[in-house]
Tab-separated table of C-alpha atoms and ligand atoms in Angstrom:
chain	number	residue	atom	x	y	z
A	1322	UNK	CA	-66.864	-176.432	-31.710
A	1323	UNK	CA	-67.568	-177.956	-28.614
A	1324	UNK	CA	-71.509	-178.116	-27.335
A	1325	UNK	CA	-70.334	-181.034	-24.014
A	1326	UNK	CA	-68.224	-182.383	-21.674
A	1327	UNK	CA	-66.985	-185.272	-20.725
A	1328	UNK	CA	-66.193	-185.370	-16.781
A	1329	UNK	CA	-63.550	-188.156	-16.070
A	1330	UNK	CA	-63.984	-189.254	-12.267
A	1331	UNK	CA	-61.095	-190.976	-10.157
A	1332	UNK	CA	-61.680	-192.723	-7.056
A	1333	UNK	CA	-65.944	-192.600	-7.325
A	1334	UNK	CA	-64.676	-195.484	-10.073
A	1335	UNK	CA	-63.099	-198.247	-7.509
A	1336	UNK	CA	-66.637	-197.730	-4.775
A	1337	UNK	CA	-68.050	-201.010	-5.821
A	1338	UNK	CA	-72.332	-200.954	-4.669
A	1339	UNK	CA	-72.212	-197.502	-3.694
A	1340	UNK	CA	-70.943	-196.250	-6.680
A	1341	UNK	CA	-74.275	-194.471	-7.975
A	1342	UNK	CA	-74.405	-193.002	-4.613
A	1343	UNK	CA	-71.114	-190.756	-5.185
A	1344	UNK	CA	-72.111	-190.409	-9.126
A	1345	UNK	CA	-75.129	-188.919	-8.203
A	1346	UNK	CA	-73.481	-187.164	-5.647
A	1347	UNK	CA	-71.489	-185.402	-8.428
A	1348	UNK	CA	-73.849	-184.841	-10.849
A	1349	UNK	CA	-75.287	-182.460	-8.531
A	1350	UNK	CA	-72.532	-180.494	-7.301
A	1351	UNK	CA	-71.414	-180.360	-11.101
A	1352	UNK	CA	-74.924	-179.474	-11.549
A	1353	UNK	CA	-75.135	-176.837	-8.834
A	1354	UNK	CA	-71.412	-175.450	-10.486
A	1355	UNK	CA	-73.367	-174.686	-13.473
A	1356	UNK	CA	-75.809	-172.838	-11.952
A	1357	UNK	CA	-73.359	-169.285	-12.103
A	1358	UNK	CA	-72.374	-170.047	-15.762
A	1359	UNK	CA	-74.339	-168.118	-18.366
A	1360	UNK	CA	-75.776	-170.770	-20.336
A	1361	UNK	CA	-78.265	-173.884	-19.887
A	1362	UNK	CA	-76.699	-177.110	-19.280
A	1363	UNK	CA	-77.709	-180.684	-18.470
A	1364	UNK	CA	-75.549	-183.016	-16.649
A	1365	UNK	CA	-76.329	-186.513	-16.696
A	1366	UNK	CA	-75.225	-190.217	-16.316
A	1367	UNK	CA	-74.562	-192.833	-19.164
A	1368	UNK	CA	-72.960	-196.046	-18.184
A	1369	UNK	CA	-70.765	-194.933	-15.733
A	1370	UNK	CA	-69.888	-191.567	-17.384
A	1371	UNK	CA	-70.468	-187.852	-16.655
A	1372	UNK	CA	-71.350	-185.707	-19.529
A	1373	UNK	CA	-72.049	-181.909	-19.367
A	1374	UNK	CA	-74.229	-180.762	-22.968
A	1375	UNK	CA	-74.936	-177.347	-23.280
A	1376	UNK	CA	-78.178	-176.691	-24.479
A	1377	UNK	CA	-77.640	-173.000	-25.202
A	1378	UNK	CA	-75.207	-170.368	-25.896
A	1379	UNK	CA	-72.498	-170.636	-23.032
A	1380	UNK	CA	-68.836	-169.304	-22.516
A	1381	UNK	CA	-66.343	-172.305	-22.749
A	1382	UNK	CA	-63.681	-170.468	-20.433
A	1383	UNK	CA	-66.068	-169.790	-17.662
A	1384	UNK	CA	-67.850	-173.159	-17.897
A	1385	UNK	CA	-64.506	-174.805	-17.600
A	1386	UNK	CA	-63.298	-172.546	-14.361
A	1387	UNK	CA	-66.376	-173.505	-12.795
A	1388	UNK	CA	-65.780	-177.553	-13.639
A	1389	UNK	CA	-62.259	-176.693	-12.308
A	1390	UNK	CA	-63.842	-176.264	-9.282
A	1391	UNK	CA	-65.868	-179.441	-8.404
A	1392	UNK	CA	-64.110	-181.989	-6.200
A	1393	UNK	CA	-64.757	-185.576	-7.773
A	1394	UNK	CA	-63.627	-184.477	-11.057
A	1395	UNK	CA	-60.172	-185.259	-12.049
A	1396	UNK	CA	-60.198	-184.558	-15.808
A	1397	UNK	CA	-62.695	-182.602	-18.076
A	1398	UNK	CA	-62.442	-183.372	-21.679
A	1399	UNK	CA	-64.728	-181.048	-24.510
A	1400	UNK	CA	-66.118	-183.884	-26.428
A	1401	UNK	CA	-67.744	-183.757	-29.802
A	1402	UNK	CA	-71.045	-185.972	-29.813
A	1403	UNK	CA	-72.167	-187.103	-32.729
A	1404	UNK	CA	-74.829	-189.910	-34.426
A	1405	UNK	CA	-73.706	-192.513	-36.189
A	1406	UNK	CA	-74.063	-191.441	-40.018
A	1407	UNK	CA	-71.582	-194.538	-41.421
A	1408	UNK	CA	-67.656	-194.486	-41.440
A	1409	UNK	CA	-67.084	-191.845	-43.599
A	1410	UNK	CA	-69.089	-189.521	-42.054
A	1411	UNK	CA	-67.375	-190.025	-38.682
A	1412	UNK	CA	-64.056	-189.596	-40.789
A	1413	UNK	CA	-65.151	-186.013	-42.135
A	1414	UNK	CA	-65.406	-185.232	-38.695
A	1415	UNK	CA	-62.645	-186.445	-37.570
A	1416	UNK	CA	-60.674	-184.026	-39.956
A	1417	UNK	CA	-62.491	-180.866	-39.629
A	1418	UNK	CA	-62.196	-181.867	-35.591
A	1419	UNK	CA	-58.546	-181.540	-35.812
A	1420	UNK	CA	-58.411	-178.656	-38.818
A	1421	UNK	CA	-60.627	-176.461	-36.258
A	1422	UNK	CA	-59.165	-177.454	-33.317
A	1423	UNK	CA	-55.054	-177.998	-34.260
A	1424	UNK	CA	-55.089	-175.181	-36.884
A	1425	UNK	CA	-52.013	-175.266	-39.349
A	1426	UNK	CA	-50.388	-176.971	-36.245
A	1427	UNK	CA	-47.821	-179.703	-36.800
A	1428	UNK	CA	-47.482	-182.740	-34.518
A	1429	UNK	CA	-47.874	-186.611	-33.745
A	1430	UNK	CA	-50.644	-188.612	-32.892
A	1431	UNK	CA	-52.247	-191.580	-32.569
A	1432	UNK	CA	-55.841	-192.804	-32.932
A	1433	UNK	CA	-57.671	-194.917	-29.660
A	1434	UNK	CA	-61.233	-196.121	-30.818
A	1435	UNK	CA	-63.201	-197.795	-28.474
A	1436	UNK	CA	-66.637	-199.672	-29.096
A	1437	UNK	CA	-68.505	-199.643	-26.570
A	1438	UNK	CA	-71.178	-201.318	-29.076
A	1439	UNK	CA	-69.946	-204.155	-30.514
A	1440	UNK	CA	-72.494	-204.193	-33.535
A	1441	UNK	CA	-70.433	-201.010	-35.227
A	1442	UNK	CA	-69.071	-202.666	-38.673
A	1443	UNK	CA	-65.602	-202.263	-38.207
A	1444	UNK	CA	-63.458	-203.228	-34.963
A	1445	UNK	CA	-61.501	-200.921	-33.095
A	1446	UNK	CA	-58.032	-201.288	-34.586
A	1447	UNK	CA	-59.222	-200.796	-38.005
A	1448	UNK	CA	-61.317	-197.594	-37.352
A	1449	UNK	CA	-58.043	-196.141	-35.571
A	1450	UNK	CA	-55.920	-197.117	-38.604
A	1451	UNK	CA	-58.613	-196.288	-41.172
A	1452	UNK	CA	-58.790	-192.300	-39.043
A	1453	UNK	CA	-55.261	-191.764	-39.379
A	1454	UNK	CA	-54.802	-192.930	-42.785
A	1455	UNK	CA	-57.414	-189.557	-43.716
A	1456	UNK	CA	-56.033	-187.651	-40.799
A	1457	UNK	CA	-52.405	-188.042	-42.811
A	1458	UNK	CA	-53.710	-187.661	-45.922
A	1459	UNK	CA	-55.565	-184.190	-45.497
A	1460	UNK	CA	-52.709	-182.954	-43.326
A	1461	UNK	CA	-49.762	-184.556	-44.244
A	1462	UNK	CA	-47.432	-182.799	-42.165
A	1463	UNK	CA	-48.676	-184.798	-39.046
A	1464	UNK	CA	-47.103	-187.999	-38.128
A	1465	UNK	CA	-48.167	-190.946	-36.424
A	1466	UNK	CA	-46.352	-191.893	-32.851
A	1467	UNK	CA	-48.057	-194.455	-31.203
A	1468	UNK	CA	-45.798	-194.600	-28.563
A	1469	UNK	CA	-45.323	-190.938	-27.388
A	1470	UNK	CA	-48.206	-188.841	-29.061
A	1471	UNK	CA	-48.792	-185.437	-28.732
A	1472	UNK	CA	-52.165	-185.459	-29.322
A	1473	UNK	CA	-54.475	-188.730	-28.581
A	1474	UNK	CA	-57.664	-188.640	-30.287
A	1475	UNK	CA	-59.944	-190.462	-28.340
A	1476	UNK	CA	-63.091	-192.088	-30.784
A	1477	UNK	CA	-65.720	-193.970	-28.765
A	1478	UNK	CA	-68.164	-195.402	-30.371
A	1479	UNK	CA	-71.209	-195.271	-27.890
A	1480	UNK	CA	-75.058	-194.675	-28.444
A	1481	UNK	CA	-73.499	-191.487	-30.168
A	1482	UNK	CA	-69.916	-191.267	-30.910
A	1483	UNK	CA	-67.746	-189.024	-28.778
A	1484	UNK	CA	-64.387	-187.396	-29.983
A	1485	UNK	CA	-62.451	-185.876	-27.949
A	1486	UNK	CA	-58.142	-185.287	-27.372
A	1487	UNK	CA	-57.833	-182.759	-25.083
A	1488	UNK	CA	-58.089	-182.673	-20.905
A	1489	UNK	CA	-58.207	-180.229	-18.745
A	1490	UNK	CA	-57.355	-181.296	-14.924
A	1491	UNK	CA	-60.034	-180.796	-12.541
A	1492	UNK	CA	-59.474	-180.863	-9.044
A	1493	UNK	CA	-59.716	-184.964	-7.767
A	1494	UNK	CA	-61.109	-185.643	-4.515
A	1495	UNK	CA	-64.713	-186.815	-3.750
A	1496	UNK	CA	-67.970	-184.373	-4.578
A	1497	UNK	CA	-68.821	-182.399	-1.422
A	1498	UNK	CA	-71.737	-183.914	0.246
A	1499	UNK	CA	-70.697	-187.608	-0.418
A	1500	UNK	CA	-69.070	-187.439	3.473
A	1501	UNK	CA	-70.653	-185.519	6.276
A	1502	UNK	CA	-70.255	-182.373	7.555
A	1503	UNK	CA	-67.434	-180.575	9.962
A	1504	UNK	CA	-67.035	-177.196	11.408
A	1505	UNK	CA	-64.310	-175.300	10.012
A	1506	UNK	CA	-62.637	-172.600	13.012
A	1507	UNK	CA	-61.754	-170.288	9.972
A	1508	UNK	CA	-59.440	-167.483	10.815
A	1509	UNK	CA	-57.980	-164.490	8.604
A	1510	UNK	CA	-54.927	-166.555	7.919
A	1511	UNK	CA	-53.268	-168.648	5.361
A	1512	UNK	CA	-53.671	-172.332	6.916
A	1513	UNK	CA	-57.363	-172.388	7.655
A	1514	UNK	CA	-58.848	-171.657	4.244
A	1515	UNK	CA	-56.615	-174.273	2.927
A	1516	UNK	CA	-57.439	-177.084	5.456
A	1517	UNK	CA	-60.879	-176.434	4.794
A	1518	UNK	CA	-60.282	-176.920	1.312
A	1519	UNK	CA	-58.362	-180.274	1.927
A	1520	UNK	CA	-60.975	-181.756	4.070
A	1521	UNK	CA	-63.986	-180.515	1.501
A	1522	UNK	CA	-61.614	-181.987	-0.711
A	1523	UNK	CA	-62.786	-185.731	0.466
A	1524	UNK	CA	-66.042	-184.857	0.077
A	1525	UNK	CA	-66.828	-183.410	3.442
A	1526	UNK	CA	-69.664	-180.170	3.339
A	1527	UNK	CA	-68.014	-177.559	5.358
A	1528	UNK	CA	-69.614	-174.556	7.606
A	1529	UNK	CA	-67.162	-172.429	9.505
A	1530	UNK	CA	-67.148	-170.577	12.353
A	1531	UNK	CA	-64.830	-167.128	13.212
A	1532	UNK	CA	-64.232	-165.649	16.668
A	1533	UNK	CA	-64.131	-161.910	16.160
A	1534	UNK	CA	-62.845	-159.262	19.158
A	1535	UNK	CA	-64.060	-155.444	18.308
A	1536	UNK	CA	-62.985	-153.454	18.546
A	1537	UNK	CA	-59.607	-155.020	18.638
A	1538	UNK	CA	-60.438	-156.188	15.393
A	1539	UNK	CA	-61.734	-154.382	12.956
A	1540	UNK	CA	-64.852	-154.679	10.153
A	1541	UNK	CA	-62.315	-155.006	7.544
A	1542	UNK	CA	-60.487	-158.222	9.461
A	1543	UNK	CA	-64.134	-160.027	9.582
A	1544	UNK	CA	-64.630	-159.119	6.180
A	1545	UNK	CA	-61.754	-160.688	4.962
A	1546	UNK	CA	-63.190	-163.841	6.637
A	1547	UNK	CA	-66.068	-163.630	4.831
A	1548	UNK	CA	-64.108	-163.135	1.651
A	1549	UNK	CA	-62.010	-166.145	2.568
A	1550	UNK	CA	-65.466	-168.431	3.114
A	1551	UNK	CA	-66.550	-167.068	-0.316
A	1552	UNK	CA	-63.127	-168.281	-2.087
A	1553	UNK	CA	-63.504	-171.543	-0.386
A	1554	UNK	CA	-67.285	-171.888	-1.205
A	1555	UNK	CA	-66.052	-171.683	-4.720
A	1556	UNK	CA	-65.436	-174.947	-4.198
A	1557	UNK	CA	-67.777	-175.996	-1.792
A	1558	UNK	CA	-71.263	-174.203	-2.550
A	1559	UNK	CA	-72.996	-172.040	-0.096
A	1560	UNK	CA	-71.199	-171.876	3.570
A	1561	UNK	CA	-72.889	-170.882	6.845
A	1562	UNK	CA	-70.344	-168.695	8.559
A	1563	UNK	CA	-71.136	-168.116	12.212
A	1564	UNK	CA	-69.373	-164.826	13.610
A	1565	UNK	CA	-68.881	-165.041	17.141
A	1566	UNK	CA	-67.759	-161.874	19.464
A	1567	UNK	CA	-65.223	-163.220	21.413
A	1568	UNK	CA	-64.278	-160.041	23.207
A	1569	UNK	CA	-65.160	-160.447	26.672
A	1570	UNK	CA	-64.370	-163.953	26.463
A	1571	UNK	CA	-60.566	-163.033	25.715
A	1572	UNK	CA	-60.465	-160.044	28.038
A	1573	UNK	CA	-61.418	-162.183	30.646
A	1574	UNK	CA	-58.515	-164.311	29.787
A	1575	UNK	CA	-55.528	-161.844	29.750
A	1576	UNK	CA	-57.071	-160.249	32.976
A	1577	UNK	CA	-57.362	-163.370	35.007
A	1578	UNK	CA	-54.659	-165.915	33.697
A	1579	UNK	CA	-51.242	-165.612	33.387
A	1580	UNK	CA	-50.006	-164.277	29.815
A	1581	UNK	CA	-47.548	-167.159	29.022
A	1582	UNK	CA	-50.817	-169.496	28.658
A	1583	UNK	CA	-53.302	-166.705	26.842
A	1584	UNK	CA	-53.102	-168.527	23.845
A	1585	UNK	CA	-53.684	-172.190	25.013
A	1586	UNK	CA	-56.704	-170.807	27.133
A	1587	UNK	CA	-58.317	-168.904	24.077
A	1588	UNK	CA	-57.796	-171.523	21.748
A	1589	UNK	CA	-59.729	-174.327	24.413
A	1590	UNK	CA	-62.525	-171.557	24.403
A	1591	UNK	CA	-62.723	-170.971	20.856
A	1592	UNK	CA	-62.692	-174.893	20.445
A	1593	UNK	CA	-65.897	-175.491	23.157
A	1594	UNK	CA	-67.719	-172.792	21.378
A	1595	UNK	CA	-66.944	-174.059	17.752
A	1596	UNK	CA	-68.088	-177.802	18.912
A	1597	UNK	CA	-71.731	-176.154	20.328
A	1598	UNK	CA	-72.392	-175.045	16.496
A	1599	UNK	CA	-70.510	-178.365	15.197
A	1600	UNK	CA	-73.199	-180.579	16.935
A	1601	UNK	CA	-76.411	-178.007	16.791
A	1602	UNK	CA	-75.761	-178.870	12.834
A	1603	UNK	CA	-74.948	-182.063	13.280
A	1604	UNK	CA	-70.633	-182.457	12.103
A	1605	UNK	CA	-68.507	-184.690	12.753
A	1606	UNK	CA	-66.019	-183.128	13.518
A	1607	UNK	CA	-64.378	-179.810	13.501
A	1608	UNK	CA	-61.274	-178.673	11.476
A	1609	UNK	CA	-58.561	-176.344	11.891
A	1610	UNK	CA	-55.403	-175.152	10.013
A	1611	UNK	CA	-52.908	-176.119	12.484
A	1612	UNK	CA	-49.293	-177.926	12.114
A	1613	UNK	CA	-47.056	-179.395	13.999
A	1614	UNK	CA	-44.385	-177.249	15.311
A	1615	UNK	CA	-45.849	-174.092	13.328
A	1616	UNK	CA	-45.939	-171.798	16.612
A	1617	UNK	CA	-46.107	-172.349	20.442
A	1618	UNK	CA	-49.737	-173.168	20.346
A	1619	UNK	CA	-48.810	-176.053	18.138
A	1620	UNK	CA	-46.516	-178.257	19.559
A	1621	UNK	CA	-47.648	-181.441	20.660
A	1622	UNK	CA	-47.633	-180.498	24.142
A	1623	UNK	CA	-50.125	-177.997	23.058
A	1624	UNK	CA	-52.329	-179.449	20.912
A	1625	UNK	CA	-53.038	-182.401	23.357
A	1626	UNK	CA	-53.927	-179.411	25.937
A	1627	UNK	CA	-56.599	-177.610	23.340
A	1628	UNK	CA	-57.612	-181.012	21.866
A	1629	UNK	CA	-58.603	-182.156	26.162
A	1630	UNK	CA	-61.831	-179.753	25.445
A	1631	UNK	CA	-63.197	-181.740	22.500
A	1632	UNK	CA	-65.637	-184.250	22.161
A	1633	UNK	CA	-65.613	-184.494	17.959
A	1634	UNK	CA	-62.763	-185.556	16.516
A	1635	UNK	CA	-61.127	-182.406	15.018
A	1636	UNK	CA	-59.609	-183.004	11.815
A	1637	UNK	CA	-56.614	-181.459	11.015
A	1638	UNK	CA	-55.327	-181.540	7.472
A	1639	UNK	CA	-52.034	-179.347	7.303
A	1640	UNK	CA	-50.779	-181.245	10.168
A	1641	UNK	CA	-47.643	-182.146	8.346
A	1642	UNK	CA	-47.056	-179.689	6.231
A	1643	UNK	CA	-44.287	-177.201	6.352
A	1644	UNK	CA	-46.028	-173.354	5.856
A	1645	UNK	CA	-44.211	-173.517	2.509
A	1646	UNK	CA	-46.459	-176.438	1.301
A	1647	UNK	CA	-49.435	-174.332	2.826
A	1648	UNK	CA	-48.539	-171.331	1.235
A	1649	UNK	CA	-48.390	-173.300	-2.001
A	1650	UNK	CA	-51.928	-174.810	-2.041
A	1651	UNK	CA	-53.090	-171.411	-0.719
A	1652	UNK	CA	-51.995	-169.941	-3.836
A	1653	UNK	CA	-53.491	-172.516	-6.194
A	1654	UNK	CA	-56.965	-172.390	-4.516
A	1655	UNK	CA	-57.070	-168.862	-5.153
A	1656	UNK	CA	-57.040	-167.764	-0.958
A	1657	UNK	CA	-53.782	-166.452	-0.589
A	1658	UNK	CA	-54.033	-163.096	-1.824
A	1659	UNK	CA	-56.903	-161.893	0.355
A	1660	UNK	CA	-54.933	-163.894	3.403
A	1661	UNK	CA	-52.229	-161.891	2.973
A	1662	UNK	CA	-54.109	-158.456	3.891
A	1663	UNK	CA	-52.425	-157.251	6.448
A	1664	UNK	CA	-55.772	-156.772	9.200
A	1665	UNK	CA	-55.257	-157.677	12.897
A	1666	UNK	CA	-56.547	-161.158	14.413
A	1667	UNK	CA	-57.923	-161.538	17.879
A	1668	UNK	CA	-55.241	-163.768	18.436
A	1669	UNK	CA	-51.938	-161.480	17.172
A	1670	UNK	CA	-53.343	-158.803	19.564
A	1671	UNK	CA	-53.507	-160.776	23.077
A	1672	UNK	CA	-50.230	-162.435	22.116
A	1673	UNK	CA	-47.645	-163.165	24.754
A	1674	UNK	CA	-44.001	-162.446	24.461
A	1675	UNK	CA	-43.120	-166.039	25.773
A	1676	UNK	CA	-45.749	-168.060	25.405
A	1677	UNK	CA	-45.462	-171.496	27.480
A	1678	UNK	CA	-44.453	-174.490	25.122
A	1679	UNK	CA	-45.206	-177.269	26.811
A	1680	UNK	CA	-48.383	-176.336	28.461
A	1681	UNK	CA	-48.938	-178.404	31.274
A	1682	UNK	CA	-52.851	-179.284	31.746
A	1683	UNK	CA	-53.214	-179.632	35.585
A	1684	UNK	CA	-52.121	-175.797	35.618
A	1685	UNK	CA	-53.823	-174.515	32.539
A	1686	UNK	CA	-57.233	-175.987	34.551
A	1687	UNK	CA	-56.074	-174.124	37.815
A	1688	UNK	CA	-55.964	-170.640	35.659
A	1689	UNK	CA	-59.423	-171.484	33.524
A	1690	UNK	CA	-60.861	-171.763	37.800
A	1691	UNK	CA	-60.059	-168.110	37.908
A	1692	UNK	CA	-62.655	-167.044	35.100
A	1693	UNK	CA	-65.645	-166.259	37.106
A	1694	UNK	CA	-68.626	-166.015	35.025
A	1695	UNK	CA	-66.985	-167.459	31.919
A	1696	UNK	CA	-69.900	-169.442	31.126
A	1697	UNK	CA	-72.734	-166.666	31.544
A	1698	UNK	CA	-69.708	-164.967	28.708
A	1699	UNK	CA	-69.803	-167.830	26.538
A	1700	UNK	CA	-73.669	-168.760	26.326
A	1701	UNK	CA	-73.918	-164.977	25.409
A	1702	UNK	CA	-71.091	-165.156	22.438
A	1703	UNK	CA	-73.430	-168.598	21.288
A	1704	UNK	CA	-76.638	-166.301	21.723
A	1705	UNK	CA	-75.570	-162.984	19.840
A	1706	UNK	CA	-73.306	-164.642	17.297
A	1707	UNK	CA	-74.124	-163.721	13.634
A	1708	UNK	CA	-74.738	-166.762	10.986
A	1709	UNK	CA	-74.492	-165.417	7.296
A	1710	UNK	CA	-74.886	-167.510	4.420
A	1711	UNK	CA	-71.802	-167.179	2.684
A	1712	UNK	CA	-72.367	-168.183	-1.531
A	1713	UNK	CA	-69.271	-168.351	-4.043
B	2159	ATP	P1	-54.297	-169.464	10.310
B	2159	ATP	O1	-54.843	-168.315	11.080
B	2159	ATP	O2	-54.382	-169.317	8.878
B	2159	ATP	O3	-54.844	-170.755	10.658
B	2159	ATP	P2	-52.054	-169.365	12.026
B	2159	ATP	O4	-50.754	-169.945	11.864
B	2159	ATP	O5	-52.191	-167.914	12.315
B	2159	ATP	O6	-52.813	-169.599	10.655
B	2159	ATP	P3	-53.182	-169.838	14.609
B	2159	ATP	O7	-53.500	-168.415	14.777
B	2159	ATP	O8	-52.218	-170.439	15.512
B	2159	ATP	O9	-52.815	-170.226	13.117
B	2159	ATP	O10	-54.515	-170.631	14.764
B	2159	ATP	C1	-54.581	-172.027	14.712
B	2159	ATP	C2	-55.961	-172.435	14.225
B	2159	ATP	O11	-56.963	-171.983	15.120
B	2159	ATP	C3	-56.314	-171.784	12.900
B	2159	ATP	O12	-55.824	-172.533	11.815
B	2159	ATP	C4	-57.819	-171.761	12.929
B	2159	ATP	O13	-58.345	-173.024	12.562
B	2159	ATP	C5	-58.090	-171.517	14.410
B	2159	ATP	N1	-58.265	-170.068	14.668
B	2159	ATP	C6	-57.349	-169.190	15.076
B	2159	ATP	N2	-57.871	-167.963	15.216
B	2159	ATP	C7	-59.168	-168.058	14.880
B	2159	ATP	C8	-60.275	-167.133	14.817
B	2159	ATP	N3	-60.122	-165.857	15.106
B	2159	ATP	N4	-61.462	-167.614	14.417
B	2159	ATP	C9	-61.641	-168.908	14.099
B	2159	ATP	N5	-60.652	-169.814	14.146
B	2159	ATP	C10	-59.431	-169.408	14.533
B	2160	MG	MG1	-54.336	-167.325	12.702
């Protein structure tokens, strides 16, 4: 029944000049969403709409999913389009429209028409009233509510006239692209996938970066990562994942400093590396899944002491979010399942039993002294690191 879309932006719609920026912005992700749907489609702009048409054979449930999935778009609506052929033609429509798509089904509605052309014969109230007059009359078990529909049929009265009653959310936010870049530190976990998400989410194009230890960890943990990048690319197109061996690097660590501040240390490290591929690609900022409180590394204390290392802002979304709220999103984007595989991070492995709380900086500098050659280790992580391109 359905051969187009109507896309229903939020916030693009209060940007005053720049408006056409973000609209074009989200043509082309929508555009570049389409591109793994079996099917030809055009997306285009019409006075400040968003309309996907088919122009060939496609599968409604997968074109939808993959609408689901582009940040901008807070509602999708299958629209009918049709010309203008006179009111009765529009009102044979109108009841095969619901026939086909409410079969035998029994409920209220109401009628909005909206002209958008001003030369149409009738006005707007009289086209609604005139609809659900024929509406009741070839299925009278449907009853008008104007108040509380069930079903709104929407009749807009445009160069062509769209019909449509149904919407299906999409995912809000601002298309990807429309704000920057940042660099993602994207572990195996649950909270790092999901604040990438939330900050690609405001329109921010991600790439990500993952500090791997073999053979502490294994293939199958840096796979995961990969799998993870390929969920979230789902949402953001292609990501450039840059695998970094951070072995020697963290060896170095538990060897030379003392274990209550291995993770403070690691995490500084993993930060000055992640900010060399941040600015070689030019972000603005770096991201990572942390929260307040969430583990010792995370305090304030802490995250002052990891944050002293960084010249980028770093961006962290979940920062007040209990791991119940993470889990939660996790599970709606579709990342949860593969971060709950159960393979070993670099950091679970050089864990310490009491790690220090409130880390004090003065003495976390005194133990970083002891790491002789740690910048010999660190250009050679940067020069044998592994950059994939990771696609949906
Ligand atoms: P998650 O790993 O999902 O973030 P977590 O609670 O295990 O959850 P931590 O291990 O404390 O978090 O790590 C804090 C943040 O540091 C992570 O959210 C991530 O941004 C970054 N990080 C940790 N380990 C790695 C890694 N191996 N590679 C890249 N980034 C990492
Ligand atoms: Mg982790």
């Amino acid at each position: 029944m359905y051969q187009a879309f109507l896309i229903k932006y939020g916030e693009i719609g209060v940007k005053g000049k720049n408006r056409h920026i973000f609209e074009d912005t989200l043509v082309s992700q929508t555009a570049n969403a389409l591109k793994a749907v079996d099917g030809e489609f055009c997306v285009r702009k019409e006075n400040g709409r968003v309309y996907v048409e088919a122009q060939s054979e496609f599968d409604f449930e997968e074109t939808v999913e993959a609408l689901t999935h582009v940040f901008g778009i807070v509602g999708i609506c299958p629209v009918v389009l049709m010309e203008d052929e006179g009111f009765d033609a529009l009102a044979r429509n109108v009841v095969s429209y619901v026939g086909e798509g409410y079969k035998g089904q029994e409920f209220t509605f109401k009628v909005i028409t909206r002209r958008a052309r001003k030369n149409y014969p009738m006005d707007s109230m009289e086209v609604s009233a005139a609809l659900g007059e024929r509406l009741l009359e070839a299925y009278p078990k449907l009853k008008v509510d104007v108040h509380d529909p069930e079903v709104t049929l929407h009749v807009e009265i445009r160069n062509k006239i769209n019909l449509y009653s149904k919407t299906i959310p999409g995912p809000g936010g601002m298309p990807v692209g429309s704000a920057g870049r940042a660099m993602l530190l994207l572990s195996g976990g649950i909270d790092s996938p999901v604040a990438g998400y939330m900050v690609a989410k405001r329109g921010v194009k991600i790439d990500a970066v993952y500090f791997h230890a073999p053979p502490y960890t294994s293939e199958r943990a840096k796979q995961k990562v990969v799998d993870l990048a390929k969920e979230i690319a789902k949402y953001t197109g292609p990501i450039r994942l840059h695998i970094l061996n951070f072995t020697q690097i963290q060896l170095s660590i538990y060897e030379k400093c003392p274990h209550d501040q291995l993770t403070i240390i690691m995490r500084r490290y993993m930060m000055k590396l992640a900010e060399h591929f941040a600015k070689e690609e030019e972000c603005l900022g770096l991201v990572t899944g942390e929260s307040i409180g969430q583990v010792a590394s995370q305090t304030m204390h802490s995250l002052a002491v990891t944050n002293e290392v960084c010249t980028l802002p770093v961006y962290r979304p979940l920062i007040g979010m209990d791991k119940q709220e993470i889990i939660d999103i996790a599970q709606k984007i579709g990342t949860y399942e593969t971060s709950i595989l159960p393979f070993e991070d670099c950091c679970t492995i050089f864990v310490a039993k009491h790690p220090v709380t409130k880390p004090n900086l003065k003495s976390i500098l005194k133990s970083e002294s002891h790491l002789s050659g740690i910048h010999a280790m660190m250009k050679e992580a940067v020069d044998t690191a592994e950059t994939i391109r990771v696609e949906p």
